[in-house]
C-alpha positions as a LaTeX table, in Angstrom:
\begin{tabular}{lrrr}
\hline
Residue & $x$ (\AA) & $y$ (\AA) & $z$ (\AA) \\
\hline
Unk1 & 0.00 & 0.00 & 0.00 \\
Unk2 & 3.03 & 2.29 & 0.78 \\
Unk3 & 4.06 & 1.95 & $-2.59$ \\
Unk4 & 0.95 & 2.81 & $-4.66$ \\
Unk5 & 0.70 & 5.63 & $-2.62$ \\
Unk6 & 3.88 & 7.22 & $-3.43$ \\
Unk7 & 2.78 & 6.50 & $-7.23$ \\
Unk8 & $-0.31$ & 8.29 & $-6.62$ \\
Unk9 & $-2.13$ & 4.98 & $-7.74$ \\
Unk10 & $-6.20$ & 5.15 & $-7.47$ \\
Unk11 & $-6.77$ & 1.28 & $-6.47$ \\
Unk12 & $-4.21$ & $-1.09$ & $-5.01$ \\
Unk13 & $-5.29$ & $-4.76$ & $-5.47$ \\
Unk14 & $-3.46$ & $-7.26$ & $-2.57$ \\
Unk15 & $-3.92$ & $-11.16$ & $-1.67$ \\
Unk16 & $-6.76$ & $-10.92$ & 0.55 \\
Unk17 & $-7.03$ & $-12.86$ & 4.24 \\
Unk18 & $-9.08$ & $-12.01$ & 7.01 \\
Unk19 & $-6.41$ & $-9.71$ & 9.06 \\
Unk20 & $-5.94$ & $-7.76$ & 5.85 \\
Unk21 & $-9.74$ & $-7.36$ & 5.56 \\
Unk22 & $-9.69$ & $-6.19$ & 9.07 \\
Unk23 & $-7.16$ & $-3.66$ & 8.52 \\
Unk24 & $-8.60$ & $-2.59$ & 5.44 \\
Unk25 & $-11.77$ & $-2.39$ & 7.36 \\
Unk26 & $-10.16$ & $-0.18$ & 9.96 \\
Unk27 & $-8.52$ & 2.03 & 7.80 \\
Unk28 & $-11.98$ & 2.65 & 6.02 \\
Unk29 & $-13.57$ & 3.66 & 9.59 \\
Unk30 & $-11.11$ & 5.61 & 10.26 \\
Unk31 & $-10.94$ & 7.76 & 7.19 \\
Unk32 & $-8.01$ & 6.64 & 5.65 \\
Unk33 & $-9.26$ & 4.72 & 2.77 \\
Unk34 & $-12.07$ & 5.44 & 0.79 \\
Unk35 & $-13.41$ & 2.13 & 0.09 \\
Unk36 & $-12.72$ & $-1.28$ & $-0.24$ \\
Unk37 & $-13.82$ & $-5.10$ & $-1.84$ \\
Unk38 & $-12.95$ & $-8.37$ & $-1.65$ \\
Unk39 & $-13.48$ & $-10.00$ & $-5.29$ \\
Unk40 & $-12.09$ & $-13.56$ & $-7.08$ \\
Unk41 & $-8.74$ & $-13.29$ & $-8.43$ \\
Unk42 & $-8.76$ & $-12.87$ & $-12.20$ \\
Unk43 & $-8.58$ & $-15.50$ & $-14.87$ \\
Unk44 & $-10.13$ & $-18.18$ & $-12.40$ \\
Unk45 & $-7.34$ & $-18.34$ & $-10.63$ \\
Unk46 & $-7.71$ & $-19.79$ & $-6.74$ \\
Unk47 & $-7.75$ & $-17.35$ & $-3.88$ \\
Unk48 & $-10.01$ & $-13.89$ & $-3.06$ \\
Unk49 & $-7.92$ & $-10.50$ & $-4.00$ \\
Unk50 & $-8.81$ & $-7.00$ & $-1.81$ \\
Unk51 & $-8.82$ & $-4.07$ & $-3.87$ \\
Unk52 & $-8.38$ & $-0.88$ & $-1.80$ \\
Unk53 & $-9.72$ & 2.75 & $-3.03$ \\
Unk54 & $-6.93$ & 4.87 & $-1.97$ \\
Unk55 & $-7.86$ & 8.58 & $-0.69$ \\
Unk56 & $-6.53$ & 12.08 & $-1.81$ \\
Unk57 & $-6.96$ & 15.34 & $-1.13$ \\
Unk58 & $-7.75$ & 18.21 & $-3.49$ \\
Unk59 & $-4.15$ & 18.74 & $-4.63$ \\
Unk60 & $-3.81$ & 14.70 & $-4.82$ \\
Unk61 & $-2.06$ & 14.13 & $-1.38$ \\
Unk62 & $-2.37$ & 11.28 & 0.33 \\
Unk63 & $-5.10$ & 10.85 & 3.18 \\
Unk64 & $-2.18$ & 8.28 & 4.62 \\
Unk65 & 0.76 & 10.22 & 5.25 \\
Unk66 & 2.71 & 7.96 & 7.22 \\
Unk67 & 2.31 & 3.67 & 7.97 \\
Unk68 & 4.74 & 1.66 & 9.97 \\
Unk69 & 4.27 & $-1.80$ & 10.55 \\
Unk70 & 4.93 & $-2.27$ & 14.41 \\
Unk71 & 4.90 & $-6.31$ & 14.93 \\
Unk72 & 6.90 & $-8.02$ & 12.90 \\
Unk73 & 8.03 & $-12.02$ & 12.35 \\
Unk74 & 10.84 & $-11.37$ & 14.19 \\
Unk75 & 9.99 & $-9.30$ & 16.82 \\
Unk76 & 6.89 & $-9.93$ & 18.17 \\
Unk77 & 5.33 & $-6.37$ & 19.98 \\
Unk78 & 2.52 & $-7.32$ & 22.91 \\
Unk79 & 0.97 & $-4.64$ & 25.27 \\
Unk80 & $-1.73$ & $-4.36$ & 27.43 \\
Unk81 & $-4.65$ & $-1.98$ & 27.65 \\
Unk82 & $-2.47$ & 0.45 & 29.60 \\
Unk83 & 0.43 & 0.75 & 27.65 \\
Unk84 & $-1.20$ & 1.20 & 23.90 \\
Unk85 & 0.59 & 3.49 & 21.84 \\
Unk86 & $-0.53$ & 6.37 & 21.02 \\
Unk87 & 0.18 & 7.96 & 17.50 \\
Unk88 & 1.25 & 11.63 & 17.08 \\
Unk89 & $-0.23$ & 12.39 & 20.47 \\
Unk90 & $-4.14$ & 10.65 & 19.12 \\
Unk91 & $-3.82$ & 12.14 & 15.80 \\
Unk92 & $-3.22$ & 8.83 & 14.41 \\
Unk93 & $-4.44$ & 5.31 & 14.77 \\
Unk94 & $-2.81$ & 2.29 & 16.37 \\
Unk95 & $-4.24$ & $-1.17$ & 15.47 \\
Unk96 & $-4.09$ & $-3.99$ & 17.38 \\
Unk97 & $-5.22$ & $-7.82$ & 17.35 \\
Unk98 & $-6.71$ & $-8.45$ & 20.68 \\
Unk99 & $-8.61$ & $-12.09$ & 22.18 \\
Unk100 & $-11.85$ & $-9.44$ & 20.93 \\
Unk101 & $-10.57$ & $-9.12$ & 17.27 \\
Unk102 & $-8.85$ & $-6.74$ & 15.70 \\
Unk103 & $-9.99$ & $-2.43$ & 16.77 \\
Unk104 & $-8.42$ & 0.04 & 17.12 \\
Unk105 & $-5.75$ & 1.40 & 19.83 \\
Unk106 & $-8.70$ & 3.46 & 21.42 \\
Unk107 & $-11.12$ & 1.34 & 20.58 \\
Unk108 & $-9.14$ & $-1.49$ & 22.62 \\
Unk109 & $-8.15$ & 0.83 & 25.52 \\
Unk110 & $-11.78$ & 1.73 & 26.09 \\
Unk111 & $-12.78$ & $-2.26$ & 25.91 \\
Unk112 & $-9.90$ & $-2.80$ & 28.84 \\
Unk113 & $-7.88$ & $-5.41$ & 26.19 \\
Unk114 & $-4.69$ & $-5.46$ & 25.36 \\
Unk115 & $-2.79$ & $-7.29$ & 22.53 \\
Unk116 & $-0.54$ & $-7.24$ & 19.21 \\
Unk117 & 0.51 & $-3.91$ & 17.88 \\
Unk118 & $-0.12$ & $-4.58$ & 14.07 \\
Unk119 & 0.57 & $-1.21$ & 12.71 \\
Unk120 & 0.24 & 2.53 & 13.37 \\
Unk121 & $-1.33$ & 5.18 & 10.75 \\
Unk122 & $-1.30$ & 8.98 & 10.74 \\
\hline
\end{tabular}
């Protein structure tokens, strides 16, 4: 996603699972995204793709300025409901997998859960 939006690209089409549909879900909440489906690969081929609407501004800036993935493969990043991150001070978003699926860092420090830091967005 990082990439099409440095090309300015209007749609960005990905391998779709469940967490990604989460996060793409997220992101549309939020206001990050303007839309997004999940729809059969082309040609037949095996497998669901998620095509994400990307969202500019006026003068064709993106609604995403920055996206770090936080939890990686190789290093793990846990936290409970007290020690969510917040982003920019809570002008951006924190996601996070918790035992109550996948919300938002507010969303999850309201609900008293903690969990995986997937990614932050601002």
């Amino acid at each position: 996603m990082r990439n099409a939006i440095h090309a300015a690209h209007e749609t960005v089409d990905i391998p779709a699972s469940n967490l990604k549909t989460e996060l793409a879900r997220i992101l549309a909440e939020q206001g990050y995204i303007d839309s997004f489906t999940v729809i059969s690969m082309p040609d037949g081929a095996h497998g669901l793709l998620l095509q994400i609407r990307l969202k500019y501004t006026e003068d064709r800036r993106s609604a995403i300025s920055g996206l770090r993935r936080v939890s990686r493969p190789g290093r793990r990043t846990y936290v409970d409901a007290k020690h969510i991150p917040k982003v920019l001070g809570g002008m951006g978003t924190s996601i996070v997998s918790t035992s109550h699926g996948v919300m938002t860092g507010h969303d999850a420090r309201s609900a008293g859960v903690g969990g995986e830091v997937l990614a932050q967005v601002w």
